[in-house]
Coordinates of C-alpha atoms and ligand atoms in Angstrom, one line a residue:
X1 CA 0.0 0.0 0.0
X2 CA 1.2 3.5 -0.8
X3 CA 1.5 6.2 1.8
X4 CA 1.1 9.9 1.8
X5 CA 1.4 12.6 4.4
X6 CA -0.3 16.0 4.3
X7 CA 0.4 19.0 6.5
X8 CA -1.1 22.4 6.8
X9 CA 0.9 25.1 8.5
X10 CA 0.3 25.2 12.2
X11 CA -1.7 28.3 12.6
X12 CA -0.4 31.1 14.7
X13 CA -2.7 31.8 17.6
X14 CA -2.3 35.6 17.5
X15 CA -5.6 35.9 15.5
X16 CA -8.8 34.1 14.9
X17 CA -9.3 31.8 12.0
X18 CA -10.1 33.4 8.6
X19 CA -10.6 32.3 5.0
X20 CA -6.9 31.7 4.3
X21 CA -6.7 29.2 7.1
X22 CA -9.9 27.6 5.9
X23 CA -8.7 27.3 2.3
X24 CA -5.3 25.6 3.1
X25 CA -7.0 23.2 5.5
X26 CA -9.8 22.3 3.0
X27 CA -7.3 21.7 0.3
X28 CA -5.4 19.4 2.6
X29 CA -8.7 17.7 3.4
X30 CA -9.6 17.3 -0.3
X31 CA -6.2 15.8 -1.0
X32 CA -6.4 13.5 2.0
X33 CA -9.9 12.2 1.0
X34 CA -8.9 11.8 -2.6
X35 CA -5.8 9.7 -1.8
X36 CA -7.8 7.6 0.6
X37 CA -10.1 6.9 -2.3
X38 CA -7.1 6.1 -4.4
X39 CA -6.1 3.4 -1.9
X40 CA -3.3 5.2 -0.1
X41 CA -2.7 5.1 3.6
X42 CA -2.7 8.8 4.6
X43 CA -1.8 10.9 7.5
X44 CA -3.1 14.5 7.9
X45 CA -1.6 16.9 10.4
X46 CA -2.8 20.3 11.4
X47 CA -2.5 22.4 14.6
X48 CA -1.5 25.6 16.2
X49 CA 1.7 27.5 16.6
X50 CA 1.7 29.0 20.1
X51 CA 5.0 30.5 21.1
X52 CA 6.7 33.8 20.4
X53 CA 6.5 37.5 20.8
X54 CA 3.2 38.1 19.1
X55 CA 1.4 35.6 21.2
X56 CA 2.9 37.0 24.4
X57 CA 1.8 40.5 23.3
X58 CA -1.7 39.4 22.3
X59 CA -2.1 37.6 25.6
X60 CA -1.0 40.8 27.5
X61 CA -3.5 42.8 25.5
X62 CA -6.2 40.3 26.4
X63 CA -5.2 40.3 30.1
X64 CA -4.4 36.6 30.0
X65 CA -1.4 34.4 30.6
X66 CA 0.2 33.3 27.3
X67 CA -0.9 29.7 28.0
X68 CA -4.5 30.6 28.8
X69 CA -4.6 32.8 25.7
X70 CA -3.0 30.1 23.5
X71 CA -5.5 27.5 24.9
X72 CA -8.4 29.7 24.0
X73 CA -7.4 30.6 20.4
X74 CA -6.1 27.1 19.7
X75 CA -9.5 25.8 20.7
X76 CA -11.2 28.1 18.1
X77 CA -9.2 26.4 15.4
X78 CA -9.8 23.0 16.9
X79 CA -13.6 23.6 16.9
X80 CA -13.7 25.1 13.4
X81 CA -12.3 22.0 11.6
X82 CA -15.3 19.7 12.4
X83 CA -17.6 22.3 11.0
X84 CA -15.7 22.3 7.8
X85 CA -15.8 18.5 7.7
X86 CA -12.0 18.2 8.0
X87 CA -10.6 14.7 8.5
X88 CA -7.2 15.4 10.1
X89 CA -5.5 12.6 12.0
X90 CA -3.7 14.8 14.5
X91 CA -4.1 18.3 15.9
X92 CA -0.7 19.3 17.2
X93 CA 0.1 22.2 19.6
X94 CA 3.6 23.5 19.9
X95 CA 3.1 23.9 23.7
X96 CA 2.8 20.1 24.0
X97 CA 5.5 18.4 26.0
X98 CA 6.2 15.9 23.2
X99 CA 6.9 18.8 20.8
X100 CA 9.2 20.6 23.3
X101 CA 11.3 17.4 23.6
X102 CA 11.7 17.1 19.8
X103 CA 12.7 20.7 19.4
X104 CA 15.3 20.4 22.1
X105 CA 16.5 17.2 20.6
X106 CA 17.1 18.7 17.2
X107 CA 18.6 21.9 18.6
X108 CA 21.1 19.7 20.5
X109 CA 21.9 17.7 17.4
X110 CA 22.6 20.7 15.3
X111 CA 24.5 22.4 18.2
X112 CA 26.7 19.2 18.6
X113 CA 27.4 19.1 14.9
X114 CA 28.8 22.7 15.2
X115 CA 26.1 24.4 13.2
X116 CA 24.9 26.6 16.0
X117 CA 27.2 29.3 17.4
X118 CA 27.0 32.2 19.8
X119 CA 27.5 35.7 18.6
X120 CA 26.6 39.3 18.8
X121 CA 24.3 40.8 16.3
X122 CA 22.8 44.2 15.8
X123 CA 19.8 44.3 13.5
X124 CA 16.5 45.8 12.6
X125 CA 13.9 43.8 14.5
X126 CA 10.3 44.0 13.3
X127 CA 7.9 42.9 16.0
X128 CA 5.3 42.1 13.5
X129 CA 7.5 39.7 11.5
X130 CA 9.2 38.6 14.7
X131 CA 12.6 38.6 13.0
X132 CA 15.5 40.7 12.1
X133 CA 15.1 42.3 8.7
X134 CA 18.1 42.9 6.4
X135 CA 18.9 46.4 5.2
X136 CA 17.8 45.2 1.8
X137 CA 14.4 44.2 3.0
X138 CA 13.5 47.6 4.4
X139 CA 11.5 50.2 2.4
X140 CA 12.2 53.8 3.5
X141 CA 13.6 52.3 6.7
X142 CA 10.3 50.6 7.4
X143 CA 9.1 47.0 7.3
X144 CA 7.3 46.6 3.9
X145 CA 4.8 44.2 5.4
X146 CA 3.9 46.1 8.5
X147 CA 4.7 49.7 7.6
X148 CA 6.4 50.2 10.9
X149 CA 10.0 51.2 11.7
X150 CA 11.9 48.2 13.1
X151 CA 13.7 48.6 16.3
X152 CA 17.5 48.4 16.2
X153 CA 18.5 45.7 18.6
X154 CA 22.1 44.8 19.6
X155 CA 22.3 41.6 21.5
X156 CA 24.1 38.3 22.0
X157 CA 22.2 35.3 20.5
X158 CA 22.6 31.9 19.0
X159 CA 22.9 31.5 15.3
X160 CA 22.2 28.6 12.9
X161 CA 24.8 28.4 10.1
X162 CA 22.3 28.5 7.4
X163 CA 24.8 30.2 5.0
X164 CA 26.8 27.0 5.0
X165 CA 23.9 25.2 3.2
X166 CA 23.2 27.7 0.5
X167 CA 24.9 26.0 -2.4
X168 CA 23.6 22.6 -1.3
X169 CA 20.0 24.0 -1.2
X170 CA 20.3 25.6 -4.7
X171 CA 21.6 22.3 -6.1
X172 CA 18.8 20.4 -4.4
X173 CA 16.1 22.6 -5.8
X174 CA 17.6 22.6 -9.2
X175 CA 17.9 18.8 -9.3
X176 CA 14.4 18.3 -7.9
X177 CA 12.3 20.5 -10.2
X178 CA 9.0 19.9 -8.3
X179 CA 10.5 20.1 -4.8
X180 CA 8.7 23.5 -4.5
X181 CA 5.6 23.9 -6.7
X182 CA 4.0 25.5 -8.6
X183 CA 7.1 26.6 -10.5
X184 CA 6.6 30.3 -9.8
X185 CA 7.4 29.7 -6.1
X186 CA 10.4 27.5 -6.9
X187 CA 11.7 30.4 -9.0
X188 CA 11.0 32.9 -6.2
X189 CA 13.1 30.8 -3.8
X190 CA 15.9 30.4 -6.4
X191 CA 15.9 34.2 -7.0
X192 CA 16.2 34.8 -3.3
X193 CA 19.1 32.4 -3.1
X194 CA 21.0 34.5 -5.7
X195 CA 22.1 36.8 -2.8
X196 CA 24.3 35.5 0.0
X197 CA 22.2 33.7 2.6
X198 CA 22.7 35.0 6.1
X199 CA 22.8 32.8 9.2
X200 CA 19.6 32.6 11.1
X201 CA 19.2 33.9 14.6
X202 CA 17.5 31.1 16.5
X203 CA 17.3 32.4 20.0
X204 CA 15.7 35.2 22.1
X205 CA 17.2 36.2 25.4
X206 CA 14.8 35.5 28.3
X207 CA 15.3 39.0 29.5
X208 CA 13.3 40.0 26.4
X209 CA 11.0 37.1 25.9
X210 CA 10.0 34.2 28.2
X211 CA 7.3 32.6 26.1
X212 CA 9.2 29.9 24.2
X213 CA 11.0 26.6 24.4
X214 CA 14.3 26.9 26.4
X215 CA 17.5 26.1 24.5
X216 CA 18.8 22.8 25.8
X217 CA 22.4 24.2 26.0
X218 CA 21.7 27.6 27.5
X219 CA 18.9 28.3 30.0
X220 CA 19.0 32.0 29.5
X221 CA 17.5 31.7 26.1
X222 CA 14.3 30.5 24.4
X223 CA 14.0 29.2 20.9
X224 CA 13.0 31.5 18.0
X225 CA 9.4 30.7 17.1
X226 CA 10.1 29.7 13.5
X227 CA 12.8 27.2 14.5
X228 CA 10.3 25.7 17.0
X229 CA 7.3 25.8 14.7
X230 CA 8.7 24.1 11.6
X231 CA 9.7 21.1 13.7
X232 CA 6.0 20.3 14.4
X233 CA 5.9 18.4 11.1
X234 CA 8.3 15.9 12.6
X235 CA 6.7 15.8 16.1
X236 CA 3.4 15.2 14.3
X237 CA 4.6 11.8 13.0
X238 CA 6.5 10.9 16.2
X239 CA 10.1 11.7 15.3
X240 CA 12.6 10.3 16.0
X241 CA 11.6 6.7 16.4
X242 CA 7.8 6.4 16.0
X243 CA 6.5 4.1 13.3
X244 CA 4.7 6.9 11.6
X245 CA 7.9 8.8 11.1
X246 CA 9.5 6.1 9.0
X247 CA 6.3 5.5 7.1
X248 CA 5.1 9.0 6.4
X249 CA 8.0 11.5 6.6
X250 CA 9.5 10.4 3.2
X251 CA 6.2 11.1 1.5
X252 CA 5.5 14.4 3.2
X253 CA 3.4 17.0 1.3
X254 CA 3.5 20.5 2.9
X255 CA 0.7 22.9 2.0
X256 CA 1.2 26.6 2.7
X257 CA 0.2 30.0 1.6
X258 CA 2.8 32.1 -0.2
X259 CA 3.4 34.4 2.8
X260 CA 5.4 31.7 4.5
X261 CA 7.4 30.5 1.5
X262 CA 10.8 31.6 2.9
X263 CA 10.7 29.8 6.2
X264 CA 9.5 26.6 4.4
X265 CA 11.5 26.9 1.3
X266 CA 14.8 28.0 2.9
X267 CA 15.0 27.7 6.7
X268 CA 13.3 24.3 6.9
X269 CA 15.3 22.3 4.3
X270 CA 18.6 23.6 5.7
X271 CA 17.5 22.8 9.3
X272 CA 16.6 19.3 8.2
X273 CA 19.9 18.9 6.4
X274 CA 21.9 20.1 9.4
X275 CA 20.0 17.7 11.7
X276 CA 20.7 14.8 9.3
X277 CA 17.1 14.3 8.6
X278 CA 15.9 13.6 5.0
X279 CA 13.9 16.4 3.3
X280 CA 10.1 16.6 2.9
X281 CA 8.9 15.5 -0.5
X282 CA 7.1 18.5 -1.8
X283 CA 6.3 22.1 -0.7
X284 CA 3.0 23.1 -2.3
X285 CA 2.3 26.8 -2.3
X286 CA -1.0 28.6 -2.9
X287 CA -1.9 32.2 -3.4
X288 CA -4.1 34.7 -1.5
X289 CA -7.8 35.1 -1.4
X290 CA -8.8 38.7 -2.1
X291 CA -12.0 39.3 -0.4
X292 CA -14.1 41.7 -2.5
X293 CA -16.6 43.8 -0.8
X294 CA -20.0 43.9 -2.6
X295 CA -21.9 47.2 -2.8
X296 CA -24.2 45.6 -0.3
X297 CA -21.7 45.1 2.4
X298 CA -20.2 48.5 1.9
X299 CA -23.4 50.3 2.4
X300 CA -24.1 48.3 5.5
X301 CA -20.7 49.1 6.7
X302 CA -19.6 45.5 7.4
X303 CA -17.1 43.4 5.6
X304 CA -17.7 40.1 4.1
X305 CA -16.7 37.3 6.4
X306 CA -16.3 34.3 4.2
X307 CA -16.7 31.9 7.0
X308 CA -20.1 33.4 7.8
X309 CA -21.1 32.8 4.2
X310 CA -20.3 29.2 4.7
X311 CA -23.0 29.0 7.3
X312 CA -25.4 30.9 5.1
X313 CA -24.9 28.9 1.9
X314 CA -23.8 25.5 3.2
X315 CA -20.5 23.8 3.7
X316 CA -20.3 21.8 0.5
X317 CA -21.1 24.7 -1.7
X318 CA -18.4 26.7 0.1
X319 CA -15.9 23.9 -0.3
X320 CA -16.8 23.6 -4.0
X321 CA -16.5 27.3 -4.5
X322 CA -13.0 27.5 -2.9
X323 CA -11.6 24.7 -4.9
X324 CA -13.3 25.6 -8.2
X325 CA -12.6 29.3 -8.2
X326 CA -8.9 29.3 -7.3
X327 CA -6.2 28.0 -9.6
X328 CA -3.8 26.5 -7.0
X329 CA -0.8 28.9 -6.8
X330 CA -2.5 32.0 -8.1
X331 CA -4.5 34.7 -6.2
X332 CA -8.3 34.6 -6.5
X333 CA -11.2 36.8 -5.5
X334 CA -13.8 35.9 -3.1
X335 CA -17.2 37.5 -3.4
X336 CA -20.7 36.6 -2.3
X337 CA -22.1 37.1 -5.7
X338 CA -19.5 34.8 -7.3
X339 CA -20.4 32.2 -4.7
X340 CA -24.1 32.5 -5.5
X341 CA -23.3 32.3 -9.2
X342 CA -21.5 29.0 -8.8
X343 CA -24.2 27.6 -6.6
X344 CA -26.9 28.5 -9.1
X345 CA -25.1 27.5 -12.3
X346 CA -22.9 24.6 -11.4
X347 CA -24.6 23.1 -8.3
X348 CA -28.3 23.8 -8.6
X349 CA -28.6 23.8 -12.4
X350 CA -26.0 21.3 -13.7
X351 CA -25.5 18.8 -10.9
X352 CA -28.7 19.2 -9.0
X353 CA -30.9 18.9 -12.1
X354 CA -29.0 15.9 -13.4
X355 CA -29.6 14.0 -10.1
X356 CA -33.2 15.1 -9.8
X357 CA -34.2 14.4 -13.4
X358 CA -32.6 11.0 -13.4
X359 CA -34.1 9.9 -10.1
X360 CA -37.5 11.3 -11.0
X361 CA -37.5 9.2 -14.2
X362 CA -36.3 6.1 -12.4
X363 CA -39.1 6.4 -9.9
X364 CA -41.7 7.2 -12.5
X365 CA -40.8 4.7 -15.2
X366 CA -39.1 1.9 -13.3
X367 CA -40.8 2.1 -9.8
X368 CA -37.3 3.0 -8.5
X369 CA -35.7 -0.3 -9.5
X370 CA -32.3 -0.2 -11.1
X371 CA -32.7 -1.9 -14.5
X372 CA -30.5 -4.2 -16.4
X373 CA -28.7 -2.2 -19.1
X374 CA -29.2 -4.7 -21.9
X375 CA -28.1 -3.9 -25.4
X376 CA -26.2 -0.6 -25.7
X377 CA -26.1 1.9 -28.6
X378 CA -23.2 4.1 -29.6
X379 CA -24.4 7.1 -27.5
X380 CA -24.7 4.9 -24.4
X381 CA -21.2 3.6 -24.8
X382 CA -19.9 7.1 -25.4
X383 CA -21.2 8.2 -22.1
X384 CA -19.7 5.3 -20.3
X385 CA -16.4 5.7 -22.0
X386 CA -16.3 9.4 -21.1
X387 CA -17.0 8.6 -17.4
X388 CA -14.2 6.2 -17.3
X389 CA -11.9 8.6 -18.9
X390 CA -13.0 11.4 -16.5
X391 CA -12.1 9.3 -13.5
X392 CA -8.6 8.6 -14.9
X393 CA -8.0 12.3 -15.8
X394 CA -9.2 13.4 -12.4
X395 CA -6.5 11.4 -10.8
X396 CA -3.9 13.0 -13.0
X397 CA -5.2 16.5 -12.1
X398 CA -4.8 15.7 -8.4
X399 CA -1.2 14.7 -9.0
X400 CA -0.5 18.2 -10.3
X401 CA -2.7 20.0 -7.7
X402 CA -5.1 21.2 -10.4
X403 CA -8.2 21.0 -8.4
X404 CA -10.2 23.5 -10.5
X405 CA -9.3 21.5 -13.6
X406 CA -10.4 18.3 -12.0
X407 CA -13.7 20.0 -11.2
X408 CA -14.0 21.3 -14.8
X409 CA -13.6 17.8 -16.1
X410 CA -16.2 16.3 -13.7
X411 CA -18.6 19.0 -14.8
X412 CA -18.0 18.1 -18.5
X413 CA -19.2 14.7 -17.6
X414 CA -22.3 16.2 -15.8
X415 CA -23.1 18.3 -18.8
X416 CA -22.6 15.4 -21.2
X417 CA -25.1 13.4 -19.1
X418 CA -27.6 16.2 -19.1
X419 CA -27.3 16.4 -22.9
X420 CA -27.7 12.7 -23.1
X421 CA -31.0 12.9 -21.3
X422 CA -32.2 15.6 -23.8
X423 CA -31.1 13.5 -26.7
X424 CA -32.5 10.2 -25.6
X425 CA -35.8 11.8 -24.3
X426 CA -36.7 8.9 -22.0
X427 CA -40.1 10.5 -21.5
X428 CA -40.8 9.6 -25.2
X429 CA -39.4 6.1 -24.8
X430 CA -41.6 5.6 -21.8
X431 CA -44.8 6.1 -23.8
X432 CA -44.0 3.2 -26.1
X433 CA -44.0 -0.3 -24.5
X434 CA -42.0 -1.5 -27.5
X435 CA -39.1 0.7 -26.4
X436 CA -38.9 -0.7 -22.8
X437 CA -35.4 -2.1 -23.4
X438 CA -34.1 1.2 -24.8
X439 CA -35.5 3.0 -21.8
X440 CA -33.8 0.6 -19.4
X441 CA -30.5 1.0 -21.2
X442 CA -30.7 4.8 -21.0
X443 CA -31.7 5.0 -17.4
X444 CA -29.1 2.5 -16.4
X445 CA -26.4 4.6 -18.0
X446 CA -27.6 7.6 -16.2
X447 CA -27.8 6.0 -12.8
X448 CA -24.3 4.6 -13.2
X449 CA -23.0 8.0 -14.3
X450 CA -24.4 9.4 -11.0
X451 CA -22.4 6.7 -9.2
X452 CA -19.2 7.9 -10.9
X453 CA -20.0 11.5 -10.2
X454 CA -20.7 10.9 -6.6
X455 CA -17.3 9.2 -6.1
X456 CA -15.4 11.9 -8.0
X457 CA -17.0 14.8 -6.1
X458 CA -16.7 13.1 -2.7
X459 CA -13.3 14.6 -1.8
X460 CA -14.7 18.1 -2.5
X461 CA -18.3 17.7 -1.3
X462 CA -18.4 14.7 1.0
X463 CA -22.0 15.2 2.2
X464 CA -23.4 15.8 -1.2
X465 CA -21.7 12.6 -2.5
X466 CA -23.2 10.6 0.4
X467 CA -26.7 12.1 -0.4
X468 CA -26.4 11.0 -4.0
X469 CA -25.1 7.5 -3.0
X470 CA -28.0 7.2 -0.6
X471 CA -30.5 8.1 -3.3
X472 CA -28.9 5.4 -5.5
X473 CA -29.6 2.9 -2.8
X474 CA -25.9 2.4 -1.9
X475 CA -25.8 1.6 1.8
X476 CA -22.1 1.0 2.3
X477 CA -20.0 3.8 0.9
X478 CA -16.7 2.0 1.6
X479 CA -16.7 0.3 -1.8
X480 CA -17.2 3.6 -3.6
X481 CA -13.5 4.2 -4.3
X482 CA -11.5 5.1 -7.4
X483 CA -10.9 1.4 -8.1
X484 CA -14.6 1.0 -8.5
X485 CA -14.4 3.5 -11.4
X486 CA -12.0 1.5 -13.4
X487 CA -14.9 -0.4 -14.9
X488 CA -18.4 0.6 -16.1
X489 CA -21.4 -1.1 -14.5
X490 CA -20.7 -1.1 -10.8
X491 CA -24.3 -0.3 -9.9
X492 CA -26.1 -3.6 -9.4
X493 CA -29.4 -4.1 -11.2
X494 CA -32.4 -4.8 -8.9
X495 CA -31.4 -2.3 -6.3
X496 CA -33.8 0.4 -5.3
X497 CA -33.2 4.1 -5.8
X498 CA -35.2 6.8 -4.0
X499 CA -35.3 10.5 -4.9
X500 CA -34.4 12.9 -2.1
X501 CA -34.7 16.6 -1.6
X502 CA -33.1 19.0 -4.0
X503 CA -29.3 19.0 -3.4
X504 CA -28.8 22.7 -4.0
X505 CA -31.9 24.9 -4.1
X506 CA -31.4 28.0 -6.3
X507 CA -30.5 31.2 -4.4
X508 CA -32.3 34.3 -5.3
X509 CA -30.0 37.3 -5.0
X510 CA -31.8 40.2 -3.3
X511 CA -29.4 43.0 -2.8
X512 CA -30.9 45.5 -0.3
X513 CA -32.4 48.6 -1.9
X514 CA -32.0 47.2 -5.4
X515 CA -34.8 45.9 -7.4
X516 CA -35.0 42.1 -7.1
X517 CA -34.0 40.6 -10.4
X518 CA -36.1 37.6 -11.0
X519 CA -34.8 35.3 -13.8
X520 CA -36.7 32.1 -13.2
X521 CA -36.6 29.9 -16.3
X522 CA -40.2 29.5 -17.5
X523 CA -41.3 26.0 -18.6
X524 CA -40.2 24.9 -22.1
X525 CA -42.5 25.4 -25.0
X526 CA -42.7 23.6 -28.3
X527 CA -42.0 25.1 -31.7
X528 CA -45.7 24.7 -32.4
X529 CA -46.5 26.8 -29.3
X530 CA -44.1 29.5 -30.4
X531 CA -45.5 29.6 -33.9
X532 CA -48.9 30.4 -32.5
X533 CA -47.6 33.9 -31.8
X534 CA -48.0 36.2 -34.7
X535 CA -45.0 38.5 -34.3
X536 CA -44.7 41.1 -37.1
X537 CA -42.5 43.9 -38.2
X538 CA -44.4 47.2 -37.6
X539 CA -43.7 50.7 -38.7
X540 CA -45.0 53.5 -36.4
X541 CA -47.1 55.8 -38.5
X542 CA -48.3 58.1 -35.8
X543 CA -48.2 58.5 -32.0
X544 CA -50.0 60.6 -29.4
X545 CA -50.4 60.9 -25.7
X546 CA -53.6 59.5 -24.3
X547 CA -55.4 62.2 -22.2
X548 CA -55.7 61.6 -18.5
X549 CA -52.9 59.1 -18.6
X550 CA -49.2 59.8 -18.0
X551 CA -48.2 56.3 -19.0
X552 CA -50.0 55.4 -22.2
X553 CA -49.3 56.3 -25.8
X554 CA -51.6 55.6 -28.6
X555 CA -49.8 54.4 -31.8
X556 CA -50.9 53.8 -35.3
X557 CA -48.7 50.9 -36.7
X558 CA -48.4 49.5 -40.2
X559 CA -48.0 45.7 -40.1
X560 CA -49.2 45.2 -43.6
X561 CA -52.5 46.5 -42.3
X562 CA -53.1 49.3 -39.9
X563 CA -53.4 48.7 -36.2
X564 CA -54.1 50.9 -33.2
X565 CA -51.8 49.9 -30.3
X566 CA -51.8 51.3 -26.8
X567 CA -48.3 51.1 -25.1
X568 CA -47.3 52.0 -21.6
X569 CA -44.2 53.8 -22.6
X570 CA -45.1 57.5 -22.3
X571 CA -42.7 58.1 -19.5
X572 CA -39.8 56.8 -21.6
X573 CA -40.6 58.1 -25.1
X574 CA -42.0 61.3 -26.5
X575 CA -44.6 60.6 -29.3
X576 CA -42.5 62.2 -31.9
X577 CA -39.5 60.0 -31.1
X578 CA -41.4 56.9 -32.1
X579 CA -42.8 58.0 -35.4
X580 CA -40.9 56.3 -38.2
X581 CA -39.4 53.6 -35.9
X582 CA -39.6 49.9 -36.9
X583 CA -40.8 47.8 -34.1
X584 CA -41.9 44.2 -33.3
X585 CA -45.6 43.7 -32.7
X586 CA -47.4 40.7 -31.2
X587 CA -50.3 41.0 -33.6
X588 CA -52.6 38.2 -32.5
X589 CA -53.0 39.2 -28.8
X590 CA -56.6 39.5 -27.8
X591 CA -57.6 43.1 -28.1
X592 CA -58.1 45.0 -24.8
X593 CA -59.5 48.4 -24.0
X594 CA -57.2 50.8 -22.2
X595 CA -58.5 54.3 -21.2
X596 CA -61.3 53.9 -23.7
X597 CA -59.0 53.0 -26.6
X598 CA -58.9 49.5 -28.1
X599 CA -55.4 48.1 -28.3
X600 CA -54.9 45.7 -31.2
X601 CA -51.6 44.2 -30.4
X602 CA -48.6 44.7 -28.2
X603 CA -45.2 46.0 -29.0
X604 CA -42.1 44.3 -27.5
X605 CA -39.9 46.2 -25.1
X606 CA -37.3 45.5 -22.5
X607 CA -36.2 47.0 -19.2
X608 CA -33.1 49.0 -19.9
X609 CA -30.8 50.7 -17.4
X610 CA -32.8 54.0 -17.5
X611 CA -36.2 52.6 -18.2
X612 CA -38.2 50.9 -20.9
X613 CA -36.6 50.5 -24.3
X614 CA -38.5 49.5 -27.4
X615 CA -37.2 46.5 -29.4
X616 CA -36.2 47.5 -32.9
X617 CA -34.1 46.1 -35.8
X618 CA -30.5 46.9 -36.5
X619 CA -31.2 46.9 -40.3
X620 CA -34.2 47.9 -42.4
X621 CA -37.0 45.4 -42.1
X622 CA -40.1 45.3 -44.2
X623 CA -43.4 46.3 -42.4
X624 CA -45.7 43.4 -42.2
X625 CA -43.1 40.6 -42.5
X626 CA -43.1 37.9 -39.9
X627 CA -40.6 37.8 -37.0
X628 CA -39.3 34.4 -36.3
Ligands
ZN1 ZN1 7.3 43.3 9.7

């Protein structure tokens, strides 16, 4: 059995969880679930980073001890993950005794190897960054990230000989092209390594900071928080001699946001090298979510809290949106309207309709019994082949962290299945007893496609996948793994399906103060029904206001014959503006009397940005000719 190990950063407890934390952790969860489906043994680690200056400061500000403060915020993260349906195996805290021991063990190892030395250093210390900034990093003598002027501190500290490993690290990155991925971040690290790498200050004197892990070789100092934090990835799998360490460390996949690229791409590999520990397998780096404020939230004076939108629109929709919207590695924008757009189009319309139409037909035409497929036609086989190919491709996309592409592929399958329904028209087959075998074949293909889709979306939307599987009569989900998608026909005939509630009800967007835009799709009509409408090109011969009405205009229109038409457009058009215009008239509408005038037809118009606009032609059209 193959193994794989996923880590998120351990989140710093100086602030509450936000969308960035949620995204990284959901990505790790999607990967973890996917590789389980693919038959791997997985280990998934997340947790909190609890030492350091900023935590001590935040605790002071909150009037708490650092430990009490860390306990409280760490708990917010711990409580959040179940609500996001995260399946981590371990939640690590850097204040755990086990972790302190591992940090001290590694410090001692590196110290004994001669790669930690004591020295004096004067530097620009940014409290926000919790590190010394180099001259080069300053912008107008300020920290570019925090906009504050760093404090010049001169003190004796311990240093890790990071510079010694610069050439080795460059070689490693060059000879392992996907060590850091996507490529842009690999290039960023290589660019940084073009300048001489400085040694890393890894201690803080207790006179300045008490909240940290004491150095094993000097009780007057505590460990710099980054040196402490990175080591959690080893503690998490029971370094040095736990079984998990041997099994999972060589297949470690770190997931981080780009703001912590440098510690993970430079400090961490050199630390591991110095401690004689093999490197992690991949560092996977994603971009930022830019939270866009809608007009709505601005006028109300509150900012969009994505995690609140998760409560509002549902977890699976939220997980789907995050993975579908962001190309892993690039920045992406989060907005409520984009989320609603995805829910309505992809989830309610494409996926929701496919499930609901298929199950409805299975109940209606087959009393809910899964049929035998029987003889297949070319279109049936095409659908099956496409599903098999989609399953294979999805696995490839996961290998390259292209989650949005994986979802695009799965949605191609969903759309193909929807088209297949339209093309096969099972409702017509159902009317003809001679077509029973065809009907069975078509509905079997559709039910089996739903089985494929449920497995493929399950890492992204686990609850939705289970709902679909339950509707398909699958009681035991454990067999629904990728291996079951290597062959077509896994759904056993004779089983019972049962339609459930709509998976994703459509969301009506009702911005406050704005007119509600209702775009419900009306029921479909036949060509015959459409052709009942006598739509004709009309030329406006004359127009006048109707007395006692500020809305209505009376028009005389030539449609091959002359008609009198009353139109409610007086607020938007002056009579003289209409004369000579070529319009579209519904000529066979039952006449009605408005303000004493009989209207013999209705002209077509639309709601424009500044009021009603009359539909016209963009080239000359002959009065009286038919519009079709
Ligand atoms: Zn800073």
